[in-house]
Amino acid sequence: MISKKYMPAVAVVMVLLLSYLVSGSDISQRDSQGPKIDCQECHICDVPTGRRPCLKTCPRTAMVHQAVKHDLSEAPDSMLLDELVDEYQAVHFNHKLHAEMAEMGGDCVTCHHYSPKGHIPPCKECHGGEENPNNLNQPTLKGAYHRQCLSCHREWSHDTKCVVCHIPAAGTTIADHPPDSTDIMGISHPVITEPVKKVYHTPYEPGEIVTFQHKEHIDLFGFRCVDCHRKENCSYCHDIQRPATTSKTQEEVHAICNDCHIDDECSKCHDVKERPGFSHNTTGWPLNRYHNTLDCWACHPTGKRISKLSKMCASCHAGWSQENFKHAVTGLRLDEVHSEMDCSDCHTDNQYDEDPVCSDCHDDDRTAESAPPGMKIKHPGTQSSR
Amino acid sequence: MSLGRRDFLGLAAASSVTLLAGKSLANEQQLPKECKDACAVLVDTAVCIGCRKCEWACNRQHNLSNQDMAAFDDKTIFKIQRRPDDKAYTVVNEFRDPSNPEKPYYTKVQCMHCLDPACVSACIVGALEKLPNGPVVYDAWKCIGCRYCIVACPFQIPAYEYDNALTPQVRKCTFCTERNLAEGNVPACVEACPNEALTFGTRDDLIGLAHARIKAYPDRYVDHVYGEHEVGGTSWMYLAPADFKNTELPELPPDRIPPNTENIQHAVFKWFVPPLALYGLLGLIMASKPDKENEQEAEK
């Protein structure tokens, strides 16, 4: 079919083809190690170049969701933004203070809309220099800085004067200088104290008082602040013009609670008097010192709803048997005689939550309380208030 | 201001030649804006912070009376709604979304530089002209002061210098044509905007950008690019966080305005048919009518 004189050419083509395939597989291997981002997530065109990157609108939502929460200790306490030193003195940006405040209003991603693992890119890594005519989608560094700062600052200071952040450099002419912004260096946001409970007086007549166990909701359900305190940005606390009380509709008041309590009766929260916090004692199962250390979900693994569990030890401790069970964990180390007996000799029908029966062997009216079958061990905190 | 279309095109051609010559030396980042087709501006009112630096920059560019920057820090001015006039070609007004009244947003208004401008159609002497690259420009030398443009504008933008008794002019946003947009300059207001709420570029690019922003942030914007279709399209377009009914931008149909009158007025003289028909008809009537005087004379 192929004459012999073409054979070298065919061989060369085959080698080239093979090397292409091999190098192609190399690339795919290399890609699979890095973050899996499709080119099309950022670029509109198939072949982006340095001159025509044809980037999509920034921030790219697909990346925002990949953002990683970094620890505050990774970041500097304050920064100097000194790109315009000829016109203005450098802007002192107190990163620590802002980061502490941001925790309530959307976290690091409020500003760091693109924060991949590892290196945290500074604004100017993407938003650089003069506006590129081929990339209208991305604000320049000037726009990026101003948007980040002013989107909050104008909300609570209601001021957009340049001198709020910028101090003019010597020889420039902006008249009124603000106080030296270095005096805010090193200042921390005061610690936001979490209340144990909040008592609300409502217009609902059958039960005017709602006791919201704030600490309990955090401890029991592991809520983060922002889970309930939504849209509480800086201006929520700092707005000088914000009216002290804002009237909310009935729907708005109940909205956050209804995320979980949508199916509950009014009386679940509304009462005529203030309610105490939750105690496990009220459930008929006071927690001992072992159970007390457990997370709620270790025993109640059914999600948001706490379901009633069987009191049978074996419902959780499936591996316990006559041979391996150490009675001392119950607060009573059995004496030699009793430790030889079967569990069911005292605990009839394996009912371990009920008092053990002594009358099968002992004729006197003794009970496990009056004549313990061994030595009682005092454990601190056996009775739980949880 | 009195730059004619020919002069402008000539200048644009000359500047592009110089640019091409200098291109090889220029850095990639310093390339001029490719905005030869149809320049436009997208106003993102969700990003605007109401600092009024655009007003200040406009006044300085056009040498208008108020150029004191400190005067533009005054936020109490938002209590009243202002309109552009002969002493301010652009103004920023504050609006509140009824569903989120605590957070105001701001809308900058100026000449929209319509694609098919009613003012140009209404001008009987051709003093207003739509340049192919976007701006609607005014030539004071041709203007006879009839102010038809003021009546015709659906956005009520052109203003008249009523306090100037001898040489009054129609005043409106010039799209900073004097800054030579073809050379890579941007309008003064766009340059001044600290938040880059104003984006300058070709109209097609900006429409794409606007829809991309709406898609990326459906919570932040209403799905409407004002000016994309209104009165046949405008060179200035807007994105807003709430319905445009809240703002002073009027609700307008997508139909171009000039055809309303041009269809009638131009049709009257098309091919000269209606005048010829009218005079022909009159001639026929005259010819068909018996000449009574002549007849009477003949009878005599």
XYZ file of C-alpha atoms in Angstrom:
686
model
C 0.000 0.000 0.000
C 2.652 2.521 1.033
C 5.692 2.436 -1.109
C 8.976 2.013 0.696
C 10.304 5.448 -0.077
C 7.540 7.003 2.038
C 8.241 4.773 5.024
C 10.690 7.168 6.772
C 8.202 10.010 6.454
C 5.430 7.851 7.881
C 7.723 6.828 10.739
C 8.471 10.499 11.512
C 4.774 11.317 11.514
C 4.059 8.382 13.821
C 6.783 9.477 16.231
C 5.484 13.048 16.250
C 1.939 11.817 16.816
C 3.065 9.579 19.664
C 5.108 12.321 21.316
C 2.085 14.650 21.017
C -0.168 12.113 22.664
C 2.370 11.488 25.436
C 2.859 15.194 26.094
C -0.915 15.649 26.033
C -1.353 13.008 28.706
C 1.371 14.742 30.727
C -0.620 17.968 30.696
C -3.785 16.267 31.776
C -1.909 14.641 34.671
C -0.454 17.975 35.719
C -3.886 19.594 35.606
C -5.450 16.915 37.713
C -3.088 17.775 40.568
C -3.939 21.468 40.637
C -7.330 23.055 41.357
C -9.889 21.837 38.884
C -11.004 25.038 37.200
C -12.377 24.944 33.700
C -10.907 27.643 31.420
C -14.438 28.663 30.519
C -15.122 29.640 34.112
C -12.998 32.752 33.700
C -12.518 33.235 29.973
C -15.137 33.877 27.340
C -12.992 32.912 24.348
C -11.281 29.596 23.660
C -7.765 30.972 23.318
C -7.166 33.748 25.837
C -3.924 35.658 25.424
C -2.132 38.197 27.567
C -3.319 41.007 25.356
C -6.872 39.757 24.948
C -7.635 37.787 28.097
C -11.397 38.054 27.375
C -12.194 37.588 31.037
C -15.714 37.184 32.337
C -17.274 39.585 34.806
C -15.369 39.658 38.034
C -15.763 38.391 40.723
C -16.413 35.111 39.018
C -19.160 33.443 40.971
C -17.820 29.968 40.416
C -14.630 30.994 42.171
C -16.366 32.828 44.961
C -17.913 29.605 46.088
C -14.523 27.946 46.087
C -13.197 30.606 48.416
C -11.415 29.214 51.426
C -11.626 30.725 54.871
C -8.176 31.694 55.997
C -7.144 32.252 59.569
C -6.892 35.865 60.692
C -3.376 35.214 61.999
C -2.209 34.704 58.406
C -3.021 38.311 57.594
C -1.129 41.462 58.582
C -2.663 43.679 61.286
C -2.515 46.767 59.130
C -1.518 47.710 55.628
C -0.258 50.780 53.841
C -1.944 51.524 50.544
C 0.636 53.775 48.960
C 0.011 53.663 45.230
C -0.679 57.400 45.060
C 2.079 58.769 47.274
C 2.572 61.720 44.928
C -0.948 62.983 45.500
C -1.944 61.582 48.871
C -0.182 60.167 51.848
C -0.450 56.404 52.149
C -3.775 55.142 53.467
C -3.482 53.190 56.697
C -5.823 50.253 56.443
C -6.441 48.447 59.718
C -6.982 44.946 58.369
C -7.408 43.294 61.772
C -10.186 45.628 62.836
C -12.042 45.209 59.577
C -11.670 41.440 59.612
C -13.063 41.255 63.134
C -16.079 43.277 62.083
C -16.541 41.296 58.896
C -17.155 38.116 60.844
C -20.698 39.241 61.532
C -21.416 40.425 58.017
C -20.355 37.790 55.562
C -16.806 36.945 56.622
C -13.595 37.348 54.646
C -15.374 36.885 51.313
C -17.049 40.261 51.793
C -13.820 41.726 50.452
C -11.705 38.735 49.411
C -14.121 37.560 46.766
C -11.396 35.340 45.368
C -9.354 33.579 48.015
C -8.051 30.211 46.895
C -6.095 27.833 49.080
C -2.586 28.880 50.020
C -1.552 32.271 48.724
C -4.084 35.064 49.384
C -3.966 37.362 46.384
C -3.816 41.087 47.229
C -6.251 43.351 45.334
C -3.588 44.607 42.962
C -2.681 41.147 41.764
C -5.857 41.104 39.647
C -6.921 44.744 39.671
C -3.804 46.329 38.289
C -2.850 49.586 36.661
C -4.652 51.536 34.003
C -7.954 50.236 32.776
C -7.397 47.733 30.037
C -9.694 48.500 27.106
C -10.022 44.795 26.413
C -11.189 44.061 29.925
C -14.117 46.257 30.824
C -15.365 43.610 33.212
C -12.784 44.230 35.865
C -12.498 47.429 37.870
C -9.009 48.896 38.037
C -7.178 49.107 41.351
C -8.726 52.527 41.957
C -12.225 51.202 41.410
C -11.591 48.016 43.369
C -10.245 49.847 46.441
C -12.961 52.472 46.401
C -15.761 49.948 45.972
C -14.514 47.838 48.854
C -14.030 50.765 51.218
C -16.945 52.945 50.268
C -19.608 50.280 49.979
C -19.608 50.131 53.804
C -18.123 53.465 54.815
C -20.652 55.575 53.007
C -23.414 53.584 54.651
C -22.520 54.531 58.155
C -20.614 57.773 57.826
C -22.867 59.018 55.002
C -19.766 60.759 53.769
C -17.863 60.382 50.551
C -15.207 63.038 51.067
C -11.785 62.004 49.741
C -10.165 63.158 52.973
C -12.039 60.541 55.003
C -9.285 58.113 53.984
C -6.749 60.194 52.063
C -4.495 62.775 53.636
C -3.202 65.080 50.931
C 0.543 64.970 50.388
C 2.542 68.083 51.218
C 1.880 70.887 48.753
C -1.573 69.698 47.695
C -4.631 71.732 48.329
C -7.447 69.828 50.017
C -8.255 72.170 52.861
C -9.618 70.281 55.863
C -7.454 67.402 57.003
C -8.942 64.700 59.186
C -7.152 63.646 62.365
C -4.070 61.510 61.775
C -5.330 58.107 60.793
C -2.323 56.444 62.475
C -4.223 56.790 65.745
C -6.432 53.897 64.746
C -3.456 51.568 64.377
C -3.518 48.554 66.620
C -7.072 49.143 67.787
C -9.227 46.049 68.053
C -12.951 45.823 67.740
C -14.429 45.315 71.208
C -15.297 41.703 71.865
C -18.930 41.104 71.024
C -20.474 39.433 74.062
C -22.997 36.742 73.462
C -26.059 36.924 75.707
C -27.116 33.751 77.531
C -30.754 34.410 76.763
C -33.011 37.081 75.339
C -36.508 37.662 76.700
C -38.955 39.173 74.251
C -42.291 40.732 75.179
C -44.601 40.173 72.265
C -48.132 41.315 71.425
C -49.278 37.673 71.140
C -51.849 37.439 73.931
C -51.978 33.699 74.708
C -48.252 33.817 75.433
C -46.649 37.225 75.579
C -43.201 36.146 76.643
C -40.693 34.416 74.416
C -37.496 33.263 76.063
C -34.811 32.751 73.478
C -31.909 30.707 74.824
C -29.145 32.354 72.800
C -26.187 30.466 74.251
C -28.032 27.168 74.065
C -28.695 27.593 70.368
C -25.015 28.225 69.758
C -23.773 25.420 72.005
C -26.337 22.812 71.080
C -26.700 23.428 67.392
C -23.300 24.869 66.547
C -24.681 27.974 64.855
C -22.278 30.606 63.625
C -23.213 34.266 64.219
C -24.013 34.862 60.554
C -26.410 31.943 60.415
C -28.999 34.088 62.188
C -27.540 37.615 62.081
C -27.859 37.995 58.361
C -27.262 41.252 56.550
C -25.935 42.770 59.731
C -23.130 44.652 58.082
C -21.093 47.457 59.627
C -23.879 49.987 59.236
C -26.251 47.812 61.235
C -24.382 48.919 64.351
C -22.470 51.974 63.210
C -24.960 53.941 61.131
C -25.340 57.339 62.797
C -28.569 58.042 60.949
C -30.188 54.686 61.424
C -33.351 54.889 63.514
C -32.963 53.225 66.897
C -35.963 50.997 66.434
C -37.066 49.558 63.167
C -40.506 48.098 62.918
C -40.591 44.630 61.505
C -43.565 42.760 60.144
C -44.727 39.569 61.775
C -43.152 37.560 58.961
C -39.800 39.303 59.370
C -39.755 38.710 63.119
C -40.443 34.998 62.707
C -38.357 34.470 59.582
C -35.138 33.360 61.259
C -36.832 31.090 63.823
C -38.967 29.569 61.105
C -35.921 28.179 59.384
C -36.105 25.364 61.922
C -39.339 25.895 63.879
C -41.662 26.165 60.886
C -43.768 23.180 61.947
C -43.950 24.067 65.636
C -46.978 25.376 67.511
C -46.908 28.947 68.848
C -46.622 27.560 72.369
C -43.213 26.086 71.504
C -41.766 29.564 72.064
C -44.607 31.727 73.457
C -45.410 31.426 77.139
C -46.999 33.478 79.900
C -43.793 33.452 81.907
C -40.070 33.329 81.349
C -38.805 29.826 80.751
C -35.674 28.253 82.162
C -33.045 26.902 79.824
C -33.019 23.325 78.738
C -31.928 20.736 81.260
C -31.536 17.108 80.320
C -32.896 16.198 83.778
C -36.377 17.194 82.604
C -36.303 14.472 79.986
C -36.165 11.693 82.601
C -32.578 10.901 81.702
C -30.169 12.925 83.824
C -26.812 12.804 82.123
C -23.988 11.170 84.024
C -20.449 12.369 83.772
C -19.779 10.339 80.652
C -22.878 11.276 78.727
C -22.500 14.876 79.795
C -19.345 15.315 77.752
C -20.966 14.149 74.563
C -22.194 16.353 71.771
C -25.983 16.181 71.400
C -25.588 14.682 67.975
C -23.542 11.748 69.266
C -26.739 10.245 70.656
C -29.416 12.109 68.670
C -28.125 11.729 65.166
C -31.286 12.581 63.304
C -30.538 16.123 62.233
C -32.395 19.180 63.439
C -35.077 17.292 65.351
C -34.140 15.770 68.696
C -35.811 12.407 68.928
C -36.469 10.418 72.073
C -34.075 7.528 72.515
C -34.502 4.125 74.080
C -33.158 3.944 77.619
C -31.689 0.538 76.944
C -27.905 0.712 77.258
C -27.550 -1.665 74.334
C -29.371 0.750 72.013
C -26.117 2.710 71.917
C -23.539 0.459 73.579
C -24.066 -2.543 71.357
C -20.759 -4.147 72.360
C -21.415 -4.346 76.123
C -21.759 -7.810 77.589
C -21.561 -9.586 80.914
C -17.844 -10.174 80.372
C -16.566 -6.746 79.362
C -18.876 -4.376 81.261
C -17.129 -2.567 84.131
C -19.824 -1.809 86.692
C -17.601 0.868 88.233
C -18.582 3.322 85.482
C -22.038 3.534 87.006
C -20.540 4.889 90.256
C -20.661 1.564 92.085
C -17.808 -0.927 92.125
C -19.380 -4.345 92.816
C -17.991 -6.470 95.597
C -16.598 -9.921 94.908
C -19.880 -11.806 95.444
C -22.031 -9.562 93.245
C -19.482 -9.271 90.449
C -19.755 -13.016 89.908
C -23.511 -12.820 89.293
C -25.373 -12.406 86.040
C -26.645 -8.908 85.128
C -30.206 -10.173 84.992
C -30.017 -11.530 88.553
C -30.491 -8.011 89.902
C -31.652 -6.101 86.812
C -34.665 -8.186 85.925
C -35.596 -8.220 82.253
C -32.480 -6.069 81.586
C -34.332 -2.945 82.768
C -31.239 -0.963 83.761
C -33.004 2.353 84.324
C -35.148 0.851 87.081
C -33.991 0.023 90.608
C -32.276 -3.360 90.875
C -34.147 -6.131 92.681
C -32.486 -7.465 95.868
C -35.405 -9.520 97.228
C -34.636 -12.520 94.998
C -31.683 -13.385 97.302
C -31.994 -11.142 100.348
C -34.938 -11.619 102.759
C -34.581 -8.246 104.519
C -36.062 -5.159 102.897
C -32.700 -3.891 101.690
C -32.372 -1.845 98.554
C -29.348 -0.923 96.451
C -29.426 2.455 98.199
C -29.602 1.216 101.817
C -27.073 -1.628 101.399
C -24.993 -1.108 98.265
C -23.644 -4.322 96.715
C -20.131 -2.892 96.612
C -18.293 0.400 97.024
C -19.816 3.698 95.893
C -17.404 5.850 93.941
C -17.828 9.592 94.119
C -17.580 11.178 90.687
C -17.786 14.922 90.530
C -20.457 16.234 88.232
C -22.437 13.089 87.938
C -25.671 15.000 88.046
C -25.788 17.193 85.007
C -27.652 20.390 84.549
C -27.346 20.066 80.825
C -18.042 72.728 19.878
C -18.154 73.892 16.274
C -16.288 70.850 15.050
C -18.081 69.723 11.894
C -18.590 66.113 10.974
C -16.020 66.326 8.173
C -13.497 68.003 10.448
C -14.093 65.412 13.108
C -13.677 62.486 10.761
C -10.592 64.109 9.296
C -9.176 64.581 12.760
C -10.072 61.021 13.711
C -8.333 59.714 10.586
C -5.282 61.891 11.250
C -5.133 60.806 14.879
C -5.478 57.146 13.968
C -2.575 57.517 11.525
C -0.405 59.043 14.252
C -1.537 56.336 16.622
C -0.666 53.613 14.167
C 2.760 55.188 13.747
C 3.285 55.324 17.471
C 1.777 51.903 18.108
C 5.001 50.010 17.717
C 6.631 52.120 20.399
C 3.680 52.117 22.757
C 3.326 49.669 25.575
C 0.489 47.149 25.281
C -1.324 48.719 28.208
C -1.234 52.163 26.633
C -3.191 51.194 23.539
C -6.007 53.588 22.719
C -9.553 52.530 23.385
C -11.075 50.862 20.395
C -14.221 52.871 20.363
C -14.493 53.915 16.756
C -17.855 52.301 16.147
C -20.228 53.553 18.799
C -18.973 54.894 22.082
C -21.247 54.377 25.018
C -21.257 54.584 28.788
C -22.806 52.147 31.224
C -23.948 53.687 34.515
C -24.089 51.111 37.292
C -26.310 52.775 39.879
C -25.759 49.887 42.287
C -22.071 50.790 42.425
C -22.554 54.576 42.455
C -22.019 56.063 45.908
C -23.412 59.522 45.218
C -20.112 61.344 45.731
C -20.929 63.780 42.886
C -17.341 63.820 41.637
C -18.766 63.372 38.122
C -20.660 66.658 38.482
C -17.504 68.384 39.625
C -15.425 66.906 36.785
C -18.068 67.904 34.235
C -18.209 71.468 35.498
C -14.429 71.723 35.367
C -14.251 70.221 31.884
C -16.829 72.615 30.480
C -15.728 75.564 32.590
C -19.116 75.913 34.240
C -19.651 78.179 37.217
C -19.468 75.750 40.161
C -16.007 74.174 40.367
C -15.453 74.175 44.135
C -14.913 70.514 45.077
C -15.968 71.038 48.692
C -19.400 72.188 47.486
C -19.968 68.735 46.010
C -19.490 67.027 49.384
C -22.817 68.503 50.466
C -25.246 65.604 50.801
C -28.228 67.725 51.846
C -28.717 68.593 48.176
C -30.221 65.127 47.664
C -33.304 66.279 49.547
C -34.479 67.922 46.366
C -34.501 66.321 42.944
C -32.469 68.326 40.510
C -32.465 68.399 36.733
C -29.577 69.144 34.386
C -29.597 72.768 33.243
C -27.412 75.243 31.396
C -25.090 75.468 34.413
C -24.846 71.729 35.138
C -24.859 69.236 32.288
C -25.124 66.299 34.649
C -26.659 65.891 38.103
C -26.819 63.019 40.570
C -30.067 62.347 42.387
C -30.825 60.056 45.294
C -33.539 57.408 45.111
C -34.813 54.794 47.510
C -36.005 51.347 46.677
C -39.337 50.948 48.548
C -38.408 47.374 49.465
C -35.030 48.448 50.912
C -35.587 52.065 51.989
C -32.580 52.200 54.307
C -30.103 51.950 51.488
C -30.367 54.781 48.962
C -28.974 54.548 45.469
C -27.989 57.241 43.059
C -28.696 57.995 39.443
C -26.609 60.327 37.346
C -28.589 61.975 34.570
C -27.302 63.742 31.478
C -27.954 63.665 27.730
C -28.547 60.030 26.784
C -27.073 60.497 23.288
C -29.874 58.491 21.655
C -29.070 56.355 18.630
C -31.849 58.114 16.721
C -32.166 61.418 18.558
C -35.444 63.302 18.501
C -33.599 66.595 18.990
C -31.590 66.071 15.811
C -34.773 65.262 13.925
C -36.516 68.305 15.310
C -33.700 70.740 14.593
C -34.650 72.613 11.433
C -31.164 73.959 10.728
C -29.025 70.925 11.499
C -27.378 72.489 14.537
C -27.610 69.171 16.368
C -25.919 66.154 14.877
C -25.464 62.507 15.847
C -21.838 61.575 15.237
C -21.208 58.036 14.000
C -19.130 57.249 17.099
C -21.905 58.097 19.531
C -22.094 61.725 20.678
C -24.957 64.059 19.802
C -23.179 67.373 19.267
C -24.432 70.935 19.036
C -23.214 73.665 16.710
C -23.986 77.074 18.176
C -23.167 78.811 14.859
C -26.032 77.072 13.085
C -28.531 77.324 15.959
C -31.288 79.874 15.470
C -32.642 79.463 19.015
C -35.994 77.925 18.091
C -35.669 75.445 21.030
C -37.568 72.694 19.178
C -34.893 70.325 20.491
C -35.906 71.146 24.059
C -39.494 70.224 23.253
C -38.560 67.114 21.293
C -36.215 65.447 23.807
C -37.992 62.558 25.595
C -35.557 62.910 28.511
C -36.011 66.699 28.786
C -32.298 67.320 28.698
C -31.399 70.301 26.472
C -31.361 73.536 28.481
C -31.386 77.087 27.221
C -29.373 80.028 28.486
C -32.342 82.239 29.191
C -30.243 84.669 31.230
C -27.956 85.332 28.287
C -29.715 88.053 26.318
C -27.421 88.332 23.310
C -25.810 84.939 22.538
C -27.905 82.278 24.250
C -27.056 78.664 23.469
C -28.662 75.295 23.990
C -26.631 73.506 26.663
C -26.335 69.795 27.314
C -23.794 67.040 27.854
C -21.336 66.985 24.951
C -20.085 63.433 25.612
C -16.751 65.237 26.001
C -16.144 65.197 22.235
C -13.657 68.000 22.913
C -11.537 65.464 24.796
C -11.100 63.473 21.583
C -12.552 60.129 22.598
C -11.049 58.437 19.527
C -7.588 59.050 20.952
C -8.219 56.889 23.955
C -9.550 59.560 26.278
C -12.664 58.968 28.293
C -15.314 61.522 29.262
C -14.383 63.657 32.280
C -17.094 62.140 34.482
C -15.997 58.582 33.677
C -12.421 59.476 34.497
C -13.389 61.073 37.810
C -15.646 58.309 39.126
C -13.755 56.761 42.082
C -15.948 53.663 42.178
C -15.877 53.138 38.434
C -19.637 53.095 38.374
C -19.311 54.557 34.878
C -17.809 52.290 32.241
C -16.837 53.665 28.843
C -16.607 51.396 25.827
C -18.304 50.293 22.652
C -22.043 49.937 22.923
C -22.065 46.240 22.043
C -19.423 45.469 24.664
C -21.314 47.374 27.326
C -24.627 45.668 26.595
C -22.832 42.341 26.963
C -21.200 43.553 30.181
C -24.500 44.777 31.584
C -26.255 41.471 30.983
C -23.267 39.576 32.380
C -23.495 41.619 35.581
C -27.218 40.979 35.894
C -26.584 37.282 35.427
C -23.726 37.212 37.924
C -25.653 39.202 40.564
C -29.368 38.567 40.097
C -29.997 39.887 43.625
C -28.243 43.165 43.005
C -29.928 44.251 39.780
C -33.330 44.275 38.166
C -33.202 42.466 34.842
C -33.426 45.591 32.719
C -30.694 47.536 30.939
C -32.230 50.978 30.608
C -31.282 52.476 27.265
C -30.710 49.202 25.468
C -34.099 49.469 23.769
C -35.702 52.691 25.051
C -36.540 55.038 22.161
C -34.596 52.787 19.812
C -31.527 52.635 22.055
C -29.307 55.222 23.694
C -25.565 55.574 24.042
C -25.824 55.998 27.812
C -27.264 52.965 29.540
C -28.148 52.170 33.122
C -28.203 49.256 35.529
C -30.240 49.668 38.716
C -30.946 47.724 41.908
C -34.675 48.475 41.695
C -37.329 49.166 39.109
C -36.528 52.205 36.996
C -39.970 53.563 37.859
C -38.408 54.661 41.180
C -35.988 56.935 39.378
C -36.485 60.001 37.260
C -35.656 58.057 34.096
C -38.954 58.037 32.209
C -40.718 54.877 31.109
C -40.398 54.945 27.331
C -41.401 52.629 24.476
C -38.761 50.852 22.394
C -39.888 52.710 19.270
C -37.728 55.446 17.847
C -39.288 58.887 18.189
C -38.308 60.726 14.953
C -40.411 58.452 12.661
C -43.566 59.760 14.385
C -43.187 63.067 12.615
C -40.754 62.200 9.837
C -43.130 59.625 8.338
C -45.735 62.309 7.825
C -43.572 65.279 7.039
C -41.137 63.496 4.751
C -43.941 61.620 3.022
C -45.567 64.876 2.045
C -42.638 65.765 -0.121
C -41.521 62.302 -1.189
C -40.694 62.170 -4.920
C -42.570 65.477 -5.038
C -45.692 63.393 -5.645
C -48.131 65.100 -3.231
C -47.415 68.654 -4.507
C -47.596 67.530 -8.108
C -50.809 65.641 -7.370
C -52.299 68.657 -5.622
C -51.415 71.081 -8.384
C -52.449 68.557 -11.025
C -55.813 68.201 -9.324
C -56.234 71.939 -9.147
C -55.276 72.182 -12.817
C -57.807 69.510 -13.727
C -60.543 71.300 -11.827
C -59.636 74.532 -13.562
C -59.565 72.885 -16.962
C -62.834 70.984 -16.453
C -64.695 74.058 -15.295
C -66.317 75.960 -18.182
C -64.855 79.385 -18.608
C -68.067 81.352 -17.894
C -66.629 84.717 -18.721
C -65.303 83.536 -22.071
C -68.553 81.730 -22.786
C -70.565 84.798 -21.946
C -68.268 86.829 -24.142
C -68.700 84.319 -26.928
C -72.479 84.395 -26.529
C -72.392 88.073 -26.829
